[in-house]
Coordinates of C-alpha atoms in Angstrom, one line a residue:
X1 CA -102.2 -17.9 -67.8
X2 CA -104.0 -16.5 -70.9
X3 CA -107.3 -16.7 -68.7
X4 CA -105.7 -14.6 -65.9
X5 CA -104.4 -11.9 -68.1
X6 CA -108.3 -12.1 -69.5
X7 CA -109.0 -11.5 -66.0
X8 CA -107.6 -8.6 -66.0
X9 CA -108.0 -6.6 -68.9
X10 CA -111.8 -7.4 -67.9
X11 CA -110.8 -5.4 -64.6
X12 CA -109.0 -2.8 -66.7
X13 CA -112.5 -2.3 -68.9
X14 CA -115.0 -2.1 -66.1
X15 CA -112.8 0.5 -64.1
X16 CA -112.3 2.7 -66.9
X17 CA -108.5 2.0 -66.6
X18 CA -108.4 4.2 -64.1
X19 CA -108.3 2.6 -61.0
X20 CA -104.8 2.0 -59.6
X21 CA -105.1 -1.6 -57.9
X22 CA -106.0 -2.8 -60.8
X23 CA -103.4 -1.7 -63.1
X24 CA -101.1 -2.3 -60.3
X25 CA -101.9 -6.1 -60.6
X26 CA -101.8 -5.8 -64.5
X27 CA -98.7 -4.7 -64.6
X28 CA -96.9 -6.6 -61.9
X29 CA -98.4 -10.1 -63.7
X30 CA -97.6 -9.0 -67.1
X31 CA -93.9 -8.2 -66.2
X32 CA -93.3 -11.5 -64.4
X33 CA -94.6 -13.9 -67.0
X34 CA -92.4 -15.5 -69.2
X35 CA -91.5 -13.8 -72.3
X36 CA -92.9 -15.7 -74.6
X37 CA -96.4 -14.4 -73.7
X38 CA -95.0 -11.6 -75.6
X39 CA -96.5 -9.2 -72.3
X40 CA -93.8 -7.2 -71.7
X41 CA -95.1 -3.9 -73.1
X42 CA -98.7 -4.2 -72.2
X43 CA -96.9 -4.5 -68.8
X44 CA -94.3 -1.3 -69.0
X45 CA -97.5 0.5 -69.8
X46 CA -99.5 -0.3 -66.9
X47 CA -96.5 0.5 -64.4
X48 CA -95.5 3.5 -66.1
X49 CA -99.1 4.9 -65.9
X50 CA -99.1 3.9 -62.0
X51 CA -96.1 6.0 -61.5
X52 CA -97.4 8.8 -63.3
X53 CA -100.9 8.4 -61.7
X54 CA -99.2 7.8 -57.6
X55 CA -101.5 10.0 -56.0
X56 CA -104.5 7.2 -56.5
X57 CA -102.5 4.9 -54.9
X58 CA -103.4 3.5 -51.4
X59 CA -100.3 5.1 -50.3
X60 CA -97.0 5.4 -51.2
X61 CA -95.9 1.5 -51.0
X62 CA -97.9 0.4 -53.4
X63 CA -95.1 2.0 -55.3
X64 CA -92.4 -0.4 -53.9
X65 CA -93.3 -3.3 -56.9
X66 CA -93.9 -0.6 -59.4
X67 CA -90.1 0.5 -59.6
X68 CA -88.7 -2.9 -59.0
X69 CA -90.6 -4.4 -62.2
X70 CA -90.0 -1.4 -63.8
X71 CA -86.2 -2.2 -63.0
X72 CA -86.4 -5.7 -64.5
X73 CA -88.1 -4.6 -67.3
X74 CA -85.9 -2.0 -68.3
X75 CA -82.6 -5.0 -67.4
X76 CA -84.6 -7.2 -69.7
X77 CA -84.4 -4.3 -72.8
X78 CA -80.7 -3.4 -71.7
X79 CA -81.6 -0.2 -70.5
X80 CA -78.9 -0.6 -67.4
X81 CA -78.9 3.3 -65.9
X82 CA -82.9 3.3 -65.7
X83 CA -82.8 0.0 -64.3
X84 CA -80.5 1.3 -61.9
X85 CA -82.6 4.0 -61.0
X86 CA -86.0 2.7 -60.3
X87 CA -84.1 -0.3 -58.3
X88 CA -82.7 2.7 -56.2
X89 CA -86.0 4.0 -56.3
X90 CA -87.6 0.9 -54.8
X91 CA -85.4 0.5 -51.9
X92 CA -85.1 -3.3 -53.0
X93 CA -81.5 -2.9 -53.4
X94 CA -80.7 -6.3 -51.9
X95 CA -83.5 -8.4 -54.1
X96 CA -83.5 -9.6 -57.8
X97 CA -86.3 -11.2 -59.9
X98 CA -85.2 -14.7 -59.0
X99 CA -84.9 -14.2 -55.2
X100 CA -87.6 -12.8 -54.0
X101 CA -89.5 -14.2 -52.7
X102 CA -92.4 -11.6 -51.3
X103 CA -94.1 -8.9 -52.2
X104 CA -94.6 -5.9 -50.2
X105 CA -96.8 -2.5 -50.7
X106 CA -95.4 -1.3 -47.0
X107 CA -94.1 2.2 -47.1
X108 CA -91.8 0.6 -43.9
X109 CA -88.5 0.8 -44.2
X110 CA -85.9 -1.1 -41.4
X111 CA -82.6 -0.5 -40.9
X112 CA -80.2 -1.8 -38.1
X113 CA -78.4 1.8 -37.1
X114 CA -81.5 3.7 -37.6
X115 CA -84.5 1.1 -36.6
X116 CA -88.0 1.3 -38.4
X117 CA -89.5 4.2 -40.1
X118 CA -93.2 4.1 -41.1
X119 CA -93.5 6.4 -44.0
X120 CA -90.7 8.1 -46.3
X121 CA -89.5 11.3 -45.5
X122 CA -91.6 14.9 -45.9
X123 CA -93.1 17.5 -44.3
X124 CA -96.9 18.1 -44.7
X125 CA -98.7 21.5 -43.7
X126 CA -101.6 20.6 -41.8
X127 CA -102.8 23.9 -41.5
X128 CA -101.1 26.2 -43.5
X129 CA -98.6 28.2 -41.9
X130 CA -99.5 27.0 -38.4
X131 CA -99.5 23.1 -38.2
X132 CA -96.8 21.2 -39.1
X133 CA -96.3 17.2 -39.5
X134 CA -92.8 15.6 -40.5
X135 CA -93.3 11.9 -41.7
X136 CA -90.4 9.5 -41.4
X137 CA -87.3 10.5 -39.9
X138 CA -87.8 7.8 -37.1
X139 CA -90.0 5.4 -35.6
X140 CA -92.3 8.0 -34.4
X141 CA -93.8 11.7 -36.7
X142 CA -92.9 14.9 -35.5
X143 CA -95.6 18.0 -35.1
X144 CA -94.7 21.7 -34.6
X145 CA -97.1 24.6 -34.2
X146 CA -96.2 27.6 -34.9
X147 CA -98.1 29.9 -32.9
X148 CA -100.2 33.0 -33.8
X149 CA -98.2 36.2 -32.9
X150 CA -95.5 34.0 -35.0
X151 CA -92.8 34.6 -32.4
X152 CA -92.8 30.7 -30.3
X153 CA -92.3 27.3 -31.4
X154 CA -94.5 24.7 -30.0
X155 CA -93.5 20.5 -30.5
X156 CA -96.3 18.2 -29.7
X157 CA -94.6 15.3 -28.3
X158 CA -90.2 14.5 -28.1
X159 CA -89.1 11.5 -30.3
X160 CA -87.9 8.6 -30.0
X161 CA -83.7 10.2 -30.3
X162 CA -81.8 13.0 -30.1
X163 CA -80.3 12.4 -33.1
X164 CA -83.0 11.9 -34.9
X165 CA -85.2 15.3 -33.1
X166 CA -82.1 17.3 -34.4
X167 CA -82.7 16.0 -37.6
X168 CA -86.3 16.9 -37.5
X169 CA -86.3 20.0 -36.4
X170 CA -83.0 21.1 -38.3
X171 CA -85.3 20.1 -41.7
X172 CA -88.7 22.6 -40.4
X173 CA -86.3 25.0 -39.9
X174 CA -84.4 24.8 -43.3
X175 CA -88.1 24.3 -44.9
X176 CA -89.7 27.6 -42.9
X177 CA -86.5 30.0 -42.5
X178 CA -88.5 32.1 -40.2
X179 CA -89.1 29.7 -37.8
X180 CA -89.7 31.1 -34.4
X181 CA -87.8 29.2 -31.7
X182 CA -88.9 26.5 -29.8
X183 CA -90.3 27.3 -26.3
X184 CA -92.7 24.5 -25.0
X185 CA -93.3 21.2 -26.4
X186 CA -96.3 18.8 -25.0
X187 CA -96.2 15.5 -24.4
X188 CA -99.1 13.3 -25.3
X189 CA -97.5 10.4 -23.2
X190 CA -94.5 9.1 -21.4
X191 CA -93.4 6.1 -23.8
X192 CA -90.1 5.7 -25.6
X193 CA -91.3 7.0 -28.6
X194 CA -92.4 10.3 -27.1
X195 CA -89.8 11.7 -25.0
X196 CA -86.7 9.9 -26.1
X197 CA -85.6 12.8 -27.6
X198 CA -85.9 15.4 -25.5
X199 CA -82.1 15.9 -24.6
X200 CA -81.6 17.5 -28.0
X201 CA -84.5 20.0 -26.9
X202 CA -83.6 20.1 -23.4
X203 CA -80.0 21.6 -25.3
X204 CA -81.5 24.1 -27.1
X205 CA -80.8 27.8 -25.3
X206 CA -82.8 28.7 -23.8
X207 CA -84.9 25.5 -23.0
X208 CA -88.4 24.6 -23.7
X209 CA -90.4 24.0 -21.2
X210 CA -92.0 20.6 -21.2
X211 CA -95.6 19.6 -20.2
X212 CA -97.3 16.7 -19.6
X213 CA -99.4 14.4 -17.3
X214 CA -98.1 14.4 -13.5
X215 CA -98.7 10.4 -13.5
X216 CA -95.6 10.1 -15.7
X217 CA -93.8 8.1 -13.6
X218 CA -95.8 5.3 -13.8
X219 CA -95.9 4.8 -17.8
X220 CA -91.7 5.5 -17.1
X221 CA -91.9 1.9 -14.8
X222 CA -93.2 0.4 -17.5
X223 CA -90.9 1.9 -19.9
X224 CA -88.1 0.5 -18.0
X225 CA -89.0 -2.9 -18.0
X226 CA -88.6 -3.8 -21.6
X227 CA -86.1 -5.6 -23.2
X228 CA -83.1 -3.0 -24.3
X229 CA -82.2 -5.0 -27.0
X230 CA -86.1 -5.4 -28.5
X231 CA -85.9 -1.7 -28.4
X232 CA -82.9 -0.8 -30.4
X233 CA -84.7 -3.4 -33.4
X234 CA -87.5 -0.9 -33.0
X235 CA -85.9 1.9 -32.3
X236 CA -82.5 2.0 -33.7
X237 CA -78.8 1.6 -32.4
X238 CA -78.3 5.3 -31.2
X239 CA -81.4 5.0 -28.9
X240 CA -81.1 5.1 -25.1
X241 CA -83.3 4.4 -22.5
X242 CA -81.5 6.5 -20.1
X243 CA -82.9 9.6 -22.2
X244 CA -86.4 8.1 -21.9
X245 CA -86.4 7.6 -17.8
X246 CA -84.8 11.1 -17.4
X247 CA -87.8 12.7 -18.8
X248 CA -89.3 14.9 -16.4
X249 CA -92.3 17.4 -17.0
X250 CA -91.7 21.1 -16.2
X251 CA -95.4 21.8 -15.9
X252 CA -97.6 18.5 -14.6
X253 CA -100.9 18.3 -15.5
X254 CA -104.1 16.4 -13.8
X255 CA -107.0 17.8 -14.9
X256 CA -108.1 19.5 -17.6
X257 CA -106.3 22.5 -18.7
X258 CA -106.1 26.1 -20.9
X259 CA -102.9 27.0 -22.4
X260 CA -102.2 30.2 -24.5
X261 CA -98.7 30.0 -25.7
X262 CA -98.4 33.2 -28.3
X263 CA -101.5 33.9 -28.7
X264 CA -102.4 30.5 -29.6
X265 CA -104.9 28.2 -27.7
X266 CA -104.5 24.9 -26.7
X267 CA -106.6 22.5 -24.5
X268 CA -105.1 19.8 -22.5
X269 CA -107.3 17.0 -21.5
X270 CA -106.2 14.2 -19.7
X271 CA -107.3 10.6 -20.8
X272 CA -106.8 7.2 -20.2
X273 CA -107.2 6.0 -23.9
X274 CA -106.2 2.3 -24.9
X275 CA -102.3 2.6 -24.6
X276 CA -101.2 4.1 -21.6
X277 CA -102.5 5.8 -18.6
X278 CA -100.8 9.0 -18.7
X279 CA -102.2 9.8 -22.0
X280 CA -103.2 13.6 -22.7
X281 CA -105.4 15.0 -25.9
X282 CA -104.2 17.9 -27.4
X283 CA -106.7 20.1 -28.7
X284 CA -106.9 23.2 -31.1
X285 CA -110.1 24.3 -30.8
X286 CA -109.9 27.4 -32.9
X287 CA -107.7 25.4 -35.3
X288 CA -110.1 22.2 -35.3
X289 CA -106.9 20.2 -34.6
X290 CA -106.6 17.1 -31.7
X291 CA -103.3 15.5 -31.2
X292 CA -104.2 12.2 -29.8
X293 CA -101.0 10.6 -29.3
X294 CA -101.3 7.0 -29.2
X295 CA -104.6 6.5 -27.5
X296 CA -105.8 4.1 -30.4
X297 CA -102.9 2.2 -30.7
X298 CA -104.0 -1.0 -32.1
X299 CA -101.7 -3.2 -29.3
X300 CA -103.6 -1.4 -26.8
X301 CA -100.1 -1.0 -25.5
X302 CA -96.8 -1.9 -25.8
X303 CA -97.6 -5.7 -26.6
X304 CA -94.1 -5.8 -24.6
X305 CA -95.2 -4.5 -21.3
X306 CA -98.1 -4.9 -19.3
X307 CA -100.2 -2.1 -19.9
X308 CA -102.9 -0.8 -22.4
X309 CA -106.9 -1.2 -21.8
X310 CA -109.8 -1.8 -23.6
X311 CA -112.4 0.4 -21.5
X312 CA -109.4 3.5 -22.0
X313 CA -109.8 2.9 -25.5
X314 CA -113.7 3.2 -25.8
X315 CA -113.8 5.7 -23.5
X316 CA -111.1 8.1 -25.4
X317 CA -113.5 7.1 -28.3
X318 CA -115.9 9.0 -27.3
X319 CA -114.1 11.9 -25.6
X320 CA -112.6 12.0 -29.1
X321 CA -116.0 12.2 -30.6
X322 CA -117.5 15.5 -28.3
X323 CA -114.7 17.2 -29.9
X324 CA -115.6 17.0 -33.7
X325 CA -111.8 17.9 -34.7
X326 CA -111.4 18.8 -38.2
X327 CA -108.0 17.4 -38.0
X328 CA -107.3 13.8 -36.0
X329 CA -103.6 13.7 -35.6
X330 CA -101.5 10.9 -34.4
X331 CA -98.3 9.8 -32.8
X332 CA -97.6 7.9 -36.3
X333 CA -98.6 8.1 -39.9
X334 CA -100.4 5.0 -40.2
X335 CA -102.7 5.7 -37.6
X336 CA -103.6 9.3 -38.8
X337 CA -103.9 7.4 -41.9
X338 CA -106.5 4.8 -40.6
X339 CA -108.2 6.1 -37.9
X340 CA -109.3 9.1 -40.0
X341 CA -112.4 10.7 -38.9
X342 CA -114.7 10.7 -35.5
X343 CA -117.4 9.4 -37.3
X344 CA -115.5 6.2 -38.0
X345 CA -114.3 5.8 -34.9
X346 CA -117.9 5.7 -33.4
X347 CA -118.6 2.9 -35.9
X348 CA -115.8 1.2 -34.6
X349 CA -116.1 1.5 -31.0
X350 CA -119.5 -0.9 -31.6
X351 CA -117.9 -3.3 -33.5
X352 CA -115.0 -3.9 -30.6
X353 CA -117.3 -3.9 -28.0
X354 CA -119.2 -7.1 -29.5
X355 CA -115.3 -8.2 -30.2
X356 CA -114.7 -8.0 -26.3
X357 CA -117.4 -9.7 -25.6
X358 CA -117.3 -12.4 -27.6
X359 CA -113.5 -13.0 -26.7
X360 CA -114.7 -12.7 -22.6
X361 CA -117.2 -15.6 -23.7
X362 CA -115.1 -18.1 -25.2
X363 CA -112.2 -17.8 -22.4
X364 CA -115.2 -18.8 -19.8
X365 CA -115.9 -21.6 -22.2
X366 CA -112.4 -22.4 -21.7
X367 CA -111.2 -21.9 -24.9
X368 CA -107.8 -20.9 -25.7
X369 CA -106.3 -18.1 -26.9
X370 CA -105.1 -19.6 -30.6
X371 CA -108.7 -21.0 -31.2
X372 CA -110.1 -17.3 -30.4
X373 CA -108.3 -16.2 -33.4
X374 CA -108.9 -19.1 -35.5
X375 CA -113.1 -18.9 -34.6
X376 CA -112.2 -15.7 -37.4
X377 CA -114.7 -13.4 -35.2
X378 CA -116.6 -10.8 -37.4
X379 CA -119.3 -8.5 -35.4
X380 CA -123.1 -9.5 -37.5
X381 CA -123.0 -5.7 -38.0
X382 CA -119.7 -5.2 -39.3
X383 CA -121.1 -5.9 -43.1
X384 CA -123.1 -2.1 -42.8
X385 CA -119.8 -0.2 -42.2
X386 CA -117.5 1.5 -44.2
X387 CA -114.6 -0.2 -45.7
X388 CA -112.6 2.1 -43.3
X389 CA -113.8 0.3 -40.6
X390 CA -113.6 -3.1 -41.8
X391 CA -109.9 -2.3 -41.7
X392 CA -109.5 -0.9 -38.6
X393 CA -111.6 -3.5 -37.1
X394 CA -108.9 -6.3 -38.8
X395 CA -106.1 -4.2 -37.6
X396 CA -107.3 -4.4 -33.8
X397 CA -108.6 -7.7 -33.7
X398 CA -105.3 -9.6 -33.4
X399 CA -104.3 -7.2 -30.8
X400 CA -107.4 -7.0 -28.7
X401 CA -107.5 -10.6 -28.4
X402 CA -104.6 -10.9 -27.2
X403 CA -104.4 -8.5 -24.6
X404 CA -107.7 -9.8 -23.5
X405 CA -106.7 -12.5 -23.2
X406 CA -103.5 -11.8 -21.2
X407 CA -105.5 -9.5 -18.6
X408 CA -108.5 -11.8 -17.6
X409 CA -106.1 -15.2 -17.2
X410 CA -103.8 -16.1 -14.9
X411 CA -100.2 -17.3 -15.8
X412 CA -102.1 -20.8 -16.0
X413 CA -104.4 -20.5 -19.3
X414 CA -106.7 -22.6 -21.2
X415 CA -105.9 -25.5 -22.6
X416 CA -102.8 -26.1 -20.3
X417 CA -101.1 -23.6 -21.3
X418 CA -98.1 -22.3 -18.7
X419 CA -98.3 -25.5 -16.6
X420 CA -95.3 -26.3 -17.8
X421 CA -91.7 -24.7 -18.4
X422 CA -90.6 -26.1 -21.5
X423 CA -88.2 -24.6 -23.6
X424 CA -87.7 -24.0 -27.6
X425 CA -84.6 -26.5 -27.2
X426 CA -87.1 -29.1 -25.1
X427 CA -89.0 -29.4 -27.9
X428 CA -86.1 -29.5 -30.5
X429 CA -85.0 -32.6 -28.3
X430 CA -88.6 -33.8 -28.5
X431 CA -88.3 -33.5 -32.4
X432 CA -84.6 -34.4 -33.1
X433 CA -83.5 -37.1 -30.4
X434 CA -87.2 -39.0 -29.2
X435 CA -88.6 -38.6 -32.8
X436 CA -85.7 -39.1 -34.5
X437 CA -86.4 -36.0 -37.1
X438 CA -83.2 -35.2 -39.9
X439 CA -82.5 -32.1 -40.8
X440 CA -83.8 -33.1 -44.8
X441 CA -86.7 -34.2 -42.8
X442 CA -87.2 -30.6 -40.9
X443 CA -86.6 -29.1 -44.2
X444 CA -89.1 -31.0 -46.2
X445 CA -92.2 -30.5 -43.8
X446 CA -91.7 -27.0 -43.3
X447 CA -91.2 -26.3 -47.2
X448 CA -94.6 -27.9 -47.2
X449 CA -96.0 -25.6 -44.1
X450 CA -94.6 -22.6 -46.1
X451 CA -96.5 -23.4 -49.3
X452 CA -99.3 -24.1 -47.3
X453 CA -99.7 -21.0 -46.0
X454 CA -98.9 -22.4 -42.0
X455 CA -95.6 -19.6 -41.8
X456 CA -95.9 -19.3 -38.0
X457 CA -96.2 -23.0 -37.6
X458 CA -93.1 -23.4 -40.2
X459 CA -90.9 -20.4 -38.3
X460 CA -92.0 -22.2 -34.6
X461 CA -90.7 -26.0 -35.8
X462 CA -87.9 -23.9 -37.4
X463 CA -87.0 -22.1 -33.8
X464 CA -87.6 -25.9 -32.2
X465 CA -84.7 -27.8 -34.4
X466 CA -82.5 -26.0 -36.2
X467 CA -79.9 -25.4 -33.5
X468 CA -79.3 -28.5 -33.7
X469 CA -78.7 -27.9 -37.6
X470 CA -77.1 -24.6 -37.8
X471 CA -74.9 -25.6 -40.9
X472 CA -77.8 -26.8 -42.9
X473 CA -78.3 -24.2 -45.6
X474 CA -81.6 -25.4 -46.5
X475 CA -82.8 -24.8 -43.3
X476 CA -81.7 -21.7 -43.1
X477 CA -82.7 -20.5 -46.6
X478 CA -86.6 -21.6 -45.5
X479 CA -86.1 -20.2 -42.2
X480 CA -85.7 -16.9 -44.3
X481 CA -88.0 -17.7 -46.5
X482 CA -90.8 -18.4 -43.8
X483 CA -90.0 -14.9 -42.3
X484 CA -90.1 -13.0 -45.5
X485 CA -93.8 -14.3 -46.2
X486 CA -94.9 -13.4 -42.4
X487 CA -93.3 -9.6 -43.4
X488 CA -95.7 -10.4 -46.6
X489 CA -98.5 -11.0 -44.6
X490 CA -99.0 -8.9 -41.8
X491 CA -97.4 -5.4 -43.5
X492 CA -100.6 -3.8 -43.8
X493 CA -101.9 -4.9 -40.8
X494 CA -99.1 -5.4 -38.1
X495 CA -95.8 -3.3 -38.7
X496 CA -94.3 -4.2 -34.9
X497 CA -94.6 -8.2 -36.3
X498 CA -93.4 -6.9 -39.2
X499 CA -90.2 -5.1 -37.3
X500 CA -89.7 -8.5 -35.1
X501 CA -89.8 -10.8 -38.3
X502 CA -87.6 -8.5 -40.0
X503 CA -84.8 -8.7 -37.1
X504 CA -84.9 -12.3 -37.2
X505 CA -83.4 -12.8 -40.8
X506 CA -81.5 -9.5 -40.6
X507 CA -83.4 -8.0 -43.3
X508 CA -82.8 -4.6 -44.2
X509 CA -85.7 -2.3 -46.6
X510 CA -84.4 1.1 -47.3
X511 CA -86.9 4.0 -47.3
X512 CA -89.0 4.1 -50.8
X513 CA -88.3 7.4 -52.8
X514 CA -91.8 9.1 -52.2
X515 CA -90.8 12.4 -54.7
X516 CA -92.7 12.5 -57.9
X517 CA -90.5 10.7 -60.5
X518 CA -90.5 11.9 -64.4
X519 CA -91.3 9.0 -66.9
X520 CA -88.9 8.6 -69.3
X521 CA -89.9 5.2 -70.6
X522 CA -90.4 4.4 -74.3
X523 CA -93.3 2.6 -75.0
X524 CA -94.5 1.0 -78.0

C-alpha cells in the first residue's frame, strides 16, 4: 500500500497537482484505506480540491466518487449533516462503504418511473440568445431556436414523452421569459426518442407545424416492432408507443430543402447516416450550427431492431464534413460530447473502414462473432490519431461488429451457432440435472468468474441455473454483484448495456447534483 500511495504522490508532482484524474485517484485510495495509514486528510484534501476544481473534470461523473468519499469521510469525523449532503449530492443514496461494490464516473442516472437520463439537468446557450440545448430531463436533449425577428419558436426534434416535453419546454420558458411561441419543430428522425413527445406540442394552441422526411413510415415499422417492455426500461413508465406511431409530418421532405422560419435560415438535407434511413441534417449555415440527430449512433441502430448501416454512416461522415459546422449537435449529450468536431470524424471514418473490413474477413474465414471481438482489432494507423478518436473508435467497435455481423449472416452463423433452439433453462438442465451442479457449486465458480474479470460468462451461467435456485441468497447476491461490475465496465463506453444490466438487478442511480457546490470542509 505505502508503494501505491508513492505512486501517486509521484503522479501528483509530475502534473503539477493540477490535473484532475490524478487527484481524483489520490483521493478516492487515500479515503478507502484503513485508518491506520493515518491518510484520511491527505485524502479530504484531494477531493475537496476536485470539487472545487469540477470544471477539469472529464465531465460531470467523475464527480459521483468525489461526494460519496467525501460522505464517508465526513461519517468517519462525525460530521453527520455534511455527510448527508454530499451522499445526496452523489445520487448514491442506496450504497455505503461496505456495499459497494463498483465504481462509477457515469453522469447516467436510471430510474424505473422516469427511465435513463444521460446527463444532469441544465440548459446551455449554444449560441447566445438563439440556440438553445436542455441536457437531461429524459432519455433524449432537447434544442430550441429562437429565431431572428424573435417572434417564433423553433424545436429540433419531439422527445421521447409528453410529460417530459412539457417539462422541457415549461423550464426554456421560465429560463428566457420572453420566449416567443413555438411554431414549427423539425424532426431529425422518426425513432421513439424523437417524436414521442409530440402530443404535448401537437396541444399547444395554435399547433406547430411539424417537418420531417416523407419516408417516415418506414423507420415507424421498425419502431413498432420492439419490445414494449424493453422500451419503458429505456424510456420510462409514462412512455407510449401509441404517441410514437401517431407521428405524422405536416410538411414531408425528400430532397434537399430551404426554410426561413422568422427570418432565420435553415437547411434540410436528407441523409441516410448510420441509424436510420429517414435521417435529416439540420443545418444553420449563418449560425454554423448542424443538428445531426443520431446519424452517428454508435449501435448503428436500435441494437433492438433491424436497421442501421455502416455505408450511411461513412457516407453522413462526409456530408457532415462539406459543411464545416462550427457547432455539431446531437440527439444526446454524449454524443455531442464525443463526436466533437468534423475533423475527428474524418479520422474516424478511416479507422472504421479497415474495422469493416477486417470483421468482413474473418466471417469469410468462418470465424465467429465472439472471437471477432476477442481478436481485440485495432486499425495499424489508429496509434497517429487523437486521443478523441481512440475513444470513439472503442465506443463503435463493439457495435459495428456486431451489426456486421448480424447483416452479412444468415440465421445459421459460424461456429454452429442458430442450428439449434435451446433455451436458458435447457442449459440450466444441462448444468443442474446431467452435471449434477449445487447451488454452493454455481455459487463458487461464478464468485471465481467475477473476480476473474469473466462478468458476462458469470451473469450467462447465472441466467442458466438459478431458477432452479431462486431461494439461494448467495446466488442472488453474485447475480447482483456480476451486474454491478458489467454497469462498472461498460459506463463510458455502452450506456444502453449499461440501462439493460441496470434493469436486471432493479438498480436505481439518481441524477448527480451538477451545480457548483461551496466547500465547507475543514482541513488540517
Amino acid at each position: 500500500m505505502r508503494d501505491t500511495l508513492k505512486l501517486l504522490d509521484e503522479a501528483k508532482r509530475l502534473s503539477g497537482g493540477e490535473v484532475f484524474v490524478t487527484r481524483w485517484m489520490s483521493g478516492l485510495v487515500r479515503a478507502q484505506v484503513p485508518g491506520f495509514f493515518g491518510e484520511r486528510d491527505a485524502a479530504m484534501q484531494d477531493l475537496v480540491w476536485c470539487v472545487a476544481h469540477a470544471d477539469k473534470a472529464p465531465h460531470a461523473g467523475w464527480l459521483r466518487e468525489v461526494y460519496f468519499h467525501l460522505a464517508a469521510l465526513h461519517r468517519q469525523r462525525g460530521e453527520d449533516a455534511a455527510a448527508r449532503r454530499y451522499q445526496a449530492l452523489s445520487g448514491f443514496s442506496g450504497f455505503t462503504s461496505e456495499n459497494k461494490a463498483a465504481t462509477f464516473t457515469t453522469p447516467f442516472s436510471e430510474d424505473a418511473v422516469a427511465g435513463h437520463t444521460f446527463s444532469p439537468r441544465s440548459i446551455r446557450e449554444v449560441v447566445p440568445g438563439t440556440v438553445y440545448v436542455l441536457y437531461g430531463f429524459e432519455f433524449t436533449e432537447y434544442y430550441f431556436v429562437v429565431s431572428a425577428d424573435r417572434r417564433e419558436l423553433i424545436a429540433v426534434d419531439a422527445g421521447t414523452r409528453a410529460d417530459a416535453a412539457r417539462a422541457a419546454h415549461e423550464a426554456l420558458r421560465a429560463r428566457v421569459p420572453s420566449l416567443p411561441p413555438l411554431t414549427t419543430v423539425l424532426v431529425t428522425h422518426a425513432h421513439w426518442d424523437h417524436v414521442g413527445g409530440q402530443r404535448y406540442f401537437r396541444s399547444l394552441n395554435p399547433s406547430p407545424r411539424f417537418i420531417g422526411r416523407s419516408n417516415y413510415k418506414d423507420e415507424l415499422a421498425h419502431d413498432a416492432m420492439a419490445n414494449p417492455a424493453l422500451l419503458q426500461r429505456f424510456f420510462g413508465k409514462e412512455f407510449q408507443l401509441p404517441d410514437v406511431l401517431n407521428y405524422r409530418p405536416d410538411v414531408a421532405i425528400d430532397r434537399p430543402t430551404e426554410l426561413i422560419v422568422g427570418g432565420t435560415r435553415f437547411e434540410l438535407l436528407p441523409t441516410r447516416g448510420g441509424e436510420t434511413d429517414d435521417a435529416l441534417l439540420i443545418h444553420m449555415p449563418e449560425q454554423g450550427v448542424l443538428f445531426v440527430g443520431d446519424i452517428l449512433m454508435p449501435y448503428l441502430g436500435a441494437p433492438f431492431v433491424e436497421e442501421g448501416s455502416v455505408d450511411g454512416l461513412l457516407a453522413a461522415i462526409d456530408q457532415v464534413d462539406a459543411l464545416k459546422p462550427r457547432h455539431l449537435l446531437h440527439g444526446h449529450e454524449p454524443l455531442t460530447r464525443i463526436f466533437a468536431s468534423t475533423a475527428m470524424l474524418d479520422d474516424l471514418g478511416v479507422q472504421l473502414v479497415w474495422l469493416r473490413g477486417e470483421v468482413l474477413r474473418a466471417m469469410q474465414d468462418g470465424k465467429e462473432r465472439g472471437a471477432i471481438h476477442a481478436a481485440n482489432l485495432m486499425p495499424p494507423t489508429l496509434e497517429r490519431s487523437d486521443s478523441s478518436v481512440h475513444l470513439a473508435y472503442l465506443v463503435f467497435r463493439e457495435n459495428m461488429i456486431n451489426r456486421l455481423f448480424d447483416q452479412n449472416s444468415g440465421y445459421w452463423q459460424n461456429g454452429l451457432h442458430g442450428l439449434d433452439a435451446l433455451t436458458d433453462a435447457d442449459r440450466g438442465e444441462a448444468l443442474v440435472d446431467y452435471l449434477g451442479v449445487s447451488d454452493t457449486q454455481l455459487a463458487s465458480a461464478t464468485e471465481r468468474m467475477v473476480a476473474d474479470g469473466k462478468h458476462e460468462l458469470a451473469t450467462a451461467v447465472l441466467r442458466w441455473a438459478q431458477p432452479r435456485f431462486a431461494n439461494s441468497a448467495r446466488l442472488g447476491a453474485v447475480r447482483k454483484l456480476a451486474y454491478l461490475r458489467l454497469m462498472e465496465k461498460y459506463q463510458e463506453f455502452n450506456p444502453f448495456k449499461f440501462i439493460v444490466y441496470a434493469g436486471e438487478i432493479g438498480q436505481s442511480t439518481a441524477p448527480i447534483d451538477a451545480s457548483p457546490v461551496e466547500v465547507n470542509a475543514q482541513l488540517p
